[in-house]
PDB file of N, CA and C in Angstrom:
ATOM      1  N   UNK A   1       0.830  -1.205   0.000  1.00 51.00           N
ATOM      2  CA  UNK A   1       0.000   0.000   0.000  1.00 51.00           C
ATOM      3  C   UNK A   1       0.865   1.256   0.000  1.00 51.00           C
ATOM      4  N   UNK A   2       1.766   1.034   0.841  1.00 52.00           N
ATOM      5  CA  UNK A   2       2.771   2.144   0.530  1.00 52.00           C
ATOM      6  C   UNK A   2       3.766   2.510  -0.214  1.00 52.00           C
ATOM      7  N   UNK A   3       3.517   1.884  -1.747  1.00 54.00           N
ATOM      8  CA  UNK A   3       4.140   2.048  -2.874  1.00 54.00           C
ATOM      9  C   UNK A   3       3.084   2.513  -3.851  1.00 54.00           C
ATOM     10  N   UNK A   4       1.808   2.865  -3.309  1.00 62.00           N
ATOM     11  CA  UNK A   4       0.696   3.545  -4.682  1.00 62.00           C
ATOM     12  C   UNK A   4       0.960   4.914  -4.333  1.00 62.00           C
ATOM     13  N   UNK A   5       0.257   5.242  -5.158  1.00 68.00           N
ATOM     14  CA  UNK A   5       0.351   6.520  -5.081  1.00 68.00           C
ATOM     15  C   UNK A   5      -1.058   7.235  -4.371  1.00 68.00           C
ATOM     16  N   UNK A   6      -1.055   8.184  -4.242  1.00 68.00           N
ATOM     17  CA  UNK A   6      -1.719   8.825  -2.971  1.00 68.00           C
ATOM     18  C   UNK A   6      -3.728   8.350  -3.345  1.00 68.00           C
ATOM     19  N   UNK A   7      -3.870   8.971  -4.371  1.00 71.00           N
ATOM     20  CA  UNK A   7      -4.818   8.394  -4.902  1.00 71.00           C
ATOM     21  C   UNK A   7      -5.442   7.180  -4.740  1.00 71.00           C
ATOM     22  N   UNK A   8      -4.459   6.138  -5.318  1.00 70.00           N
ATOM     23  CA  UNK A   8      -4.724   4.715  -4.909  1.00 70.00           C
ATOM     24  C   UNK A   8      -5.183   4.681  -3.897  1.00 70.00           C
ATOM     25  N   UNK A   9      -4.485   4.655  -2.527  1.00 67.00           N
ATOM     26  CA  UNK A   9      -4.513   4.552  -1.319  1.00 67.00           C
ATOM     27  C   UNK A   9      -5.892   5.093  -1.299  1.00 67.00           C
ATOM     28  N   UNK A  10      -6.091   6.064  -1.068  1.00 70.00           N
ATOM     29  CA  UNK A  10      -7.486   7.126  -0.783  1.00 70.00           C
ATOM     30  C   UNK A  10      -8.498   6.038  -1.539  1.00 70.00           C
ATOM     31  N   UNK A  11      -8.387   5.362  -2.608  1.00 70.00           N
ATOM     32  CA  UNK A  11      -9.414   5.084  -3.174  1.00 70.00           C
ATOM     33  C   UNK A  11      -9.683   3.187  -2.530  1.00 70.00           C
ATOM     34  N   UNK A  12      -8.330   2.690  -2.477  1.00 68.00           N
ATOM     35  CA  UNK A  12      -8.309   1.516  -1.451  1.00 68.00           C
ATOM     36  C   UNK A  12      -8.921   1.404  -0.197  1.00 68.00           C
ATOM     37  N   UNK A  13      -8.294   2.896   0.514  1.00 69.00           N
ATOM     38  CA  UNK A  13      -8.955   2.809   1.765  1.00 69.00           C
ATOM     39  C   UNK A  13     -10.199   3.114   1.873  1.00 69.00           C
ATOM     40  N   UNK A  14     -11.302   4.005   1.352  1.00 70.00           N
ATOM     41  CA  UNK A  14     -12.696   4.465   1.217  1.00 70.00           C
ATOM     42  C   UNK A  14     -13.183   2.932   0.978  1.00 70.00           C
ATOM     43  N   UNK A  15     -12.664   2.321  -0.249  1.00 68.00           N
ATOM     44  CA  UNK A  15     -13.533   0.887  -0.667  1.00 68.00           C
ATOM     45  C   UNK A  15     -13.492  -0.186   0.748  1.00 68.00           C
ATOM     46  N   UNK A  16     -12.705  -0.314   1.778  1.00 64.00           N
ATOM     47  CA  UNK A  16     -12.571  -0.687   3.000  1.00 64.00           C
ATOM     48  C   UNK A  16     -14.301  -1.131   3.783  1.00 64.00           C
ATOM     49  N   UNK A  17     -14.653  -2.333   4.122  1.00 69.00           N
ATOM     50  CA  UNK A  17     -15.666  -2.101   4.891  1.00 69.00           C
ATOM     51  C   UNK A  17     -15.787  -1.813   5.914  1.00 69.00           C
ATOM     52  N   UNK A  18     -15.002  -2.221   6.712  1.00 86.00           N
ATOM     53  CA  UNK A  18     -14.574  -2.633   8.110  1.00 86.00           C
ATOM     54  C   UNK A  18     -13.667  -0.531   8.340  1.00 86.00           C
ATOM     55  N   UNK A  19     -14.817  -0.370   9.474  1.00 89.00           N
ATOM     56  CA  UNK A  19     -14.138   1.604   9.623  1.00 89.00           C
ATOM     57  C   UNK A  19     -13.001   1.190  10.589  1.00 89.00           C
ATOM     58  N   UNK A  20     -12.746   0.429  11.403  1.00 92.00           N
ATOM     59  CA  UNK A  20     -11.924  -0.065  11.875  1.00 92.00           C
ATOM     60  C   UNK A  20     -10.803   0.482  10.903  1.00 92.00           C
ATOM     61  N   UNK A  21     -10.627  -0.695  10.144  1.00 89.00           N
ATOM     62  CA  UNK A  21      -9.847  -0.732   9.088  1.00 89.00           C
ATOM     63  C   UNK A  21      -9.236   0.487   8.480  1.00 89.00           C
ATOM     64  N   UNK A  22     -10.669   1.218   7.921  1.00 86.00           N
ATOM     65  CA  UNK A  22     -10.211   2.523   7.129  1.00 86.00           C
ATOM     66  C   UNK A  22      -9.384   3.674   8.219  1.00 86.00           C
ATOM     67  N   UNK A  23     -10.112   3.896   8.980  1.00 91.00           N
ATOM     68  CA  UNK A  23      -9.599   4.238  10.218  1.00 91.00           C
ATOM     69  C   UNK A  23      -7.887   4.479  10.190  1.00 91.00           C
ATOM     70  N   UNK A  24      -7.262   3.237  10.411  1.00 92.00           N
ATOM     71  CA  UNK A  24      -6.003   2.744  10.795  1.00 92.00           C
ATOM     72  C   UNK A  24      -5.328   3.218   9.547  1.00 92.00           C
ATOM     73  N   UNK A  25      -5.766   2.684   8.133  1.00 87.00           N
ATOM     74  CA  UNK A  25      -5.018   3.097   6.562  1.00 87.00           C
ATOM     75  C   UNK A  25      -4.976   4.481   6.788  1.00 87.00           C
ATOM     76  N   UNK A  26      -5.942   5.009   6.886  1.00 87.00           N
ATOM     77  CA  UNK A  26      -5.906   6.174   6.842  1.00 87.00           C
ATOM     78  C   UNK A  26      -4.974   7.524   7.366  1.00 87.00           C
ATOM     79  N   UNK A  27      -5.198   6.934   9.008  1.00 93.00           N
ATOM     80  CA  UNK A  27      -3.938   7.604   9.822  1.00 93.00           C
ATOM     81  C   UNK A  27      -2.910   7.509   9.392  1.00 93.00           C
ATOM     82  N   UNK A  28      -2.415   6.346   9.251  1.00 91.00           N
ATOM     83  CA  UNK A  28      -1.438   5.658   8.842  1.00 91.00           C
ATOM     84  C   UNK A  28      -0.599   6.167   7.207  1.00 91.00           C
ATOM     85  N   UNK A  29      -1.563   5.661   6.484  1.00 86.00           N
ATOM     86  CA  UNK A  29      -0.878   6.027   4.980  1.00 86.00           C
ATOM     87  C   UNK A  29      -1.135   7.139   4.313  1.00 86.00           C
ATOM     88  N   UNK A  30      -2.533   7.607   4.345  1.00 85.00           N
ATOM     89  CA  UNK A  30      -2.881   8.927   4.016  1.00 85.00           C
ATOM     90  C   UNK A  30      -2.335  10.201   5.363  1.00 85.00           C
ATOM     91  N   UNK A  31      -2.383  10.383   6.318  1.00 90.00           N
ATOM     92  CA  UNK A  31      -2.201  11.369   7.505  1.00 90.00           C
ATOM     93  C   UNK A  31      -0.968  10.866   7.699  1.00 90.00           C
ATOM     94  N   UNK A  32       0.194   9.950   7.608  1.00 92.00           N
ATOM     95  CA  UNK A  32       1.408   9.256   8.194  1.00 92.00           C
ATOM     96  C   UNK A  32       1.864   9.514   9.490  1.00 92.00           C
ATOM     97  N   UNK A  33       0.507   9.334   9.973  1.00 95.00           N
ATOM     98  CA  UNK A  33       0.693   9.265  11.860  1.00 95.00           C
ATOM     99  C   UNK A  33       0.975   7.557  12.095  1.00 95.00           C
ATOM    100  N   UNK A  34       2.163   8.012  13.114  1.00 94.00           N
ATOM    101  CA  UNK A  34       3.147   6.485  13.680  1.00 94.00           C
ATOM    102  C   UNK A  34       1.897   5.769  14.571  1.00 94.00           C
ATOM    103  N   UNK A  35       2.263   4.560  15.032  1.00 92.00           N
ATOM    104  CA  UNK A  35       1.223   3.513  15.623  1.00 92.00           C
ATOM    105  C   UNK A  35       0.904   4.229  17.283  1.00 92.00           C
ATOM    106  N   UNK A  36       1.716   4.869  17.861  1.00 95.00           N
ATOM    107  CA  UNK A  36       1.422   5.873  18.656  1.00 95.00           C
ATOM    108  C   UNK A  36       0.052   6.719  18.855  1.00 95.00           C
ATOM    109  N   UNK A  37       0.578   7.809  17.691  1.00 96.00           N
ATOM    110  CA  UNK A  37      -0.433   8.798  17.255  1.00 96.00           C
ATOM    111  C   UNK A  37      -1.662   8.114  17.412  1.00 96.00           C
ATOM    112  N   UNK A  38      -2.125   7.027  16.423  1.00 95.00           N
ATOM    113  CA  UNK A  38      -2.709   6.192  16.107  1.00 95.00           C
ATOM    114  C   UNK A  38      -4.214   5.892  17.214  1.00 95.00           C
ATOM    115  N   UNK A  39      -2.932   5.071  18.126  1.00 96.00           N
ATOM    116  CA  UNK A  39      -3.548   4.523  19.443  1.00 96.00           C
ATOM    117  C   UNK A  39      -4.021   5.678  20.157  1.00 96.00           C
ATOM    118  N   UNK A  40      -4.068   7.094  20.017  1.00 95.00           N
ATOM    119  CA  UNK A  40      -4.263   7.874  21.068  1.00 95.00           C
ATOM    120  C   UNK A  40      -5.668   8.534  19.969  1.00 95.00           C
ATOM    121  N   UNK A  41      -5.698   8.220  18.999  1.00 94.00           N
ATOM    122  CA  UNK A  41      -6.644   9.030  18.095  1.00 94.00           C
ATOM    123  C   UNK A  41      -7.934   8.098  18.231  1.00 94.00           C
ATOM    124  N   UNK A  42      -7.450   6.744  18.305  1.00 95.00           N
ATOM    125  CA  UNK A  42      -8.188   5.829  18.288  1.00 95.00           C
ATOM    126  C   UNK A  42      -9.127   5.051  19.796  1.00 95.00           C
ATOM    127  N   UNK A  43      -8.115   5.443  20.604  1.00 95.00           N
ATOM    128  CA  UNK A  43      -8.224   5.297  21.893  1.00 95.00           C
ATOM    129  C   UNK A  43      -8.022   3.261  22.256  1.00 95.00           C
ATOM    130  N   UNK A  44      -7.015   3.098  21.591  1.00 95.00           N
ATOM    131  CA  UNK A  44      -6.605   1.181  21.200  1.00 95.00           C
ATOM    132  C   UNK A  44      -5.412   1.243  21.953  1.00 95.00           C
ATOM    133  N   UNK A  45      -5.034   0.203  22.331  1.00 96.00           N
ATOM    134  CA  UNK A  45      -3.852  -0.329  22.528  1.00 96.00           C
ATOM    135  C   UNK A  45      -2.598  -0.600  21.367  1.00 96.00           C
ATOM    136  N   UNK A  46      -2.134  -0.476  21.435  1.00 95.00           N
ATOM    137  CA  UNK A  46      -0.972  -0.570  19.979  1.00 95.00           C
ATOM    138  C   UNK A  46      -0.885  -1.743  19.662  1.00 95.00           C
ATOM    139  N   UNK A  47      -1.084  -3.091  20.281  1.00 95.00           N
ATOM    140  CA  UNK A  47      -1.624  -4.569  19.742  1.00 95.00           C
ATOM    141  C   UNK A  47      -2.872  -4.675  19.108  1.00 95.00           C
ATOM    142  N   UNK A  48      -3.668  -3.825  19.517  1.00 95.00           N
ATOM    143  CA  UNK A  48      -4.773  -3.709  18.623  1.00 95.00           C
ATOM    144  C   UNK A  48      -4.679  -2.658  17.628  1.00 95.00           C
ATOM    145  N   UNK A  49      -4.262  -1.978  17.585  1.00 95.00           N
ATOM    146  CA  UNK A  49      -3.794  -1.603  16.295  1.00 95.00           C
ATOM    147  C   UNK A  49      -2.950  -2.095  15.199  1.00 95.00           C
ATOM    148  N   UNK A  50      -2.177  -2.733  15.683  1.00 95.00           N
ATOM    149  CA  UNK A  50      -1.311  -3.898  14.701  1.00 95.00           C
ATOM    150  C   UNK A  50      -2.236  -4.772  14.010  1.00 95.00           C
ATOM    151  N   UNK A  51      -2.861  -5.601  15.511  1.00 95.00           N
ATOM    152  CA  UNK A  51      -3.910  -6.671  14.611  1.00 95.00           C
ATOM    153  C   UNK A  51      -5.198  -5.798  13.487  1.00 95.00           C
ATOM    154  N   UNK A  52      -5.085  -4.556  13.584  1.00 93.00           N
ATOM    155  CA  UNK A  52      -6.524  -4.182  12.647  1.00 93.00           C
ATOM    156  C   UNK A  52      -5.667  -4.058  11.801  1.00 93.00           C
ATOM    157  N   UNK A  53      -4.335  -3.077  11.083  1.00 92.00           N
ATOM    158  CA  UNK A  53      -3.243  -2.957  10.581  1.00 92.00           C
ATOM    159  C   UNK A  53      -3.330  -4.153   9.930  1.00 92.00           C
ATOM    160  N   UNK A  54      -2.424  -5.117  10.193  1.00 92.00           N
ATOM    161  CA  UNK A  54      -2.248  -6.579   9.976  1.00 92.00           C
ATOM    162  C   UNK A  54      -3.485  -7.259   8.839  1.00 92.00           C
ATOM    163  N   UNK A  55      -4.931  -6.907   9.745  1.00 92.00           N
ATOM    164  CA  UNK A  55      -5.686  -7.724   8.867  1.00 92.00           C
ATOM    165  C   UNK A  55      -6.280  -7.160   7.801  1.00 92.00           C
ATOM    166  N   UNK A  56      -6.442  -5.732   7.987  1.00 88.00           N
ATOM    167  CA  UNK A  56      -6.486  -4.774   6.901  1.00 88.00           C
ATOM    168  C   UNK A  56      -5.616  -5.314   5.178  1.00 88.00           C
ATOM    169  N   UNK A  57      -4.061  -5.327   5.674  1.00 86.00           N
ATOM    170  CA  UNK A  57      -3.379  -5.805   4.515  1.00 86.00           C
ATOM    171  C   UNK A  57      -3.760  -6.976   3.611  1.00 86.00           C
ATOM    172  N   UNK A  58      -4.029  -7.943   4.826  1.00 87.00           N
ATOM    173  CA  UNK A  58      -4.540  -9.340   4.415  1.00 87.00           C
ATOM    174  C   UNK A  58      -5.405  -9.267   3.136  1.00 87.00           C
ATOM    175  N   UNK A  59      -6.649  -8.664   4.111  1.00 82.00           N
ATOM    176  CA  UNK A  59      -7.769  -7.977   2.964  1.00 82.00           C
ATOM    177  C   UNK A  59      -7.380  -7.429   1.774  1.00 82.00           C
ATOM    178  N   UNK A  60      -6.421  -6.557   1.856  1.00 78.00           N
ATOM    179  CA  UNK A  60      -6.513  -5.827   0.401  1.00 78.00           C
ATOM    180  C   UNK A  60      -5.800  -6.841  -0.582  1.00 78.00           C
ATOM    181  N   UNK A  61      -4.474  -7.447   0.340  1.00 79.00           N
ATOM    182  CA  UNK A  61      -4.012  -8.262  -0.878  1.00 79.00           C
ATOM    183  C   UNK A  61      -5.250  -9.536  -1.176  1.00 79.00           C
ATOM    184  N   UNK A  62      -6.033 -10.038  -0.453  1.00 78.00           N
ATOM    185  CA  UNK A  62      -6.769 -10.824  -1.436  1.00 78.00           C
ATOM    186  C   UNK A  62      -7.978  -9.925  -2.137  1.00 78.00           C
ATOM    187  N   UNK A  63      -8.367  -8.899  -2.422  1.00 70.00           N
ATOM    188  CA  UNK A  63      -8.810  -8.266  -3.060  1.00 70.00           C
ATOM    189  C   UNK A  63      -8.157  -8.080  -4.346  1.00 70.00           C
ATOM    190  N   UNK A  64      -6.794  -7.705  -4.199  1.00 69.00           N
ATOM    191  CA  UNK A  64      -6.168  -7.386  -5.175  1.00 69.00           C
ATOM    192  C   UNK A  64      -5.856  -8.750  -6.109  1.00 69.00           C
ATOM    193  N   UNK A  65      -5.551 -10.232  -5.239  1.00 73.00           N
ATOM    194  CA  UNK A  65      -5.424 -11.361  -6.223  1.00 73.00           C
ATOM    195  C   UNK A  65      -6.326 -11.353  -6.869  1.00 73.00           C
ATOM    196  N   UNK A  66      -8.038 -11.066  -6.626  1.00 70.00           N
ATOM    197  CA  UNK A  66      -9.307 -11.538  -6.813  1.00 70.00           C
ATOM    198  C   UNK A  66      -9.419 -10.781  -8.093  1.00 70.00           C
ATOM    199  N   UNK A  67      -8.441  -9.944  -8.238  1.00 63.00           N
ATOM    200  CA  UNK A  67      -8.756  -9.165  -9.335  1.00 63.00           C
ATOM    201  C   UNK A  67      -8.413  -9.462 -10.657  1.00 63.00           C
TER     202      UNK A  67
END
């Protein structure tokens, strides 16, 4: 995800179901707030932010095989 270009991303993360999810991309790749920031915006633990992180990717790459 962090080799598209800004666009992409924006348009990856909106298609996201899970706000969880978008949430985390978002901070993250669009805003490039660290897992810190994150957890305090979010009000999570930084393990739970990994695991939404984590499964987020999962998701997109089988989206992206499916394609």
């Amino acid at each position: 995800l962090h080799l598209c270009n800004r666009r992409q991303r924006q348009m990856c993360i909106r298609d996201r179901s899970d706000p969880q999810e978008q949430a985390v991309l978002r901070y993250k790749y669009i805003l490039g707030l660290n897992e810190n920031k994150i957890c305090l915006k979010m009000h999570f633990e930084k393990t739970k932010i990994y695991e939404i992180h984590k499964t987020a990717l999962k998701n997109l790459q089988k989206n992206k095989n499916a394609e």
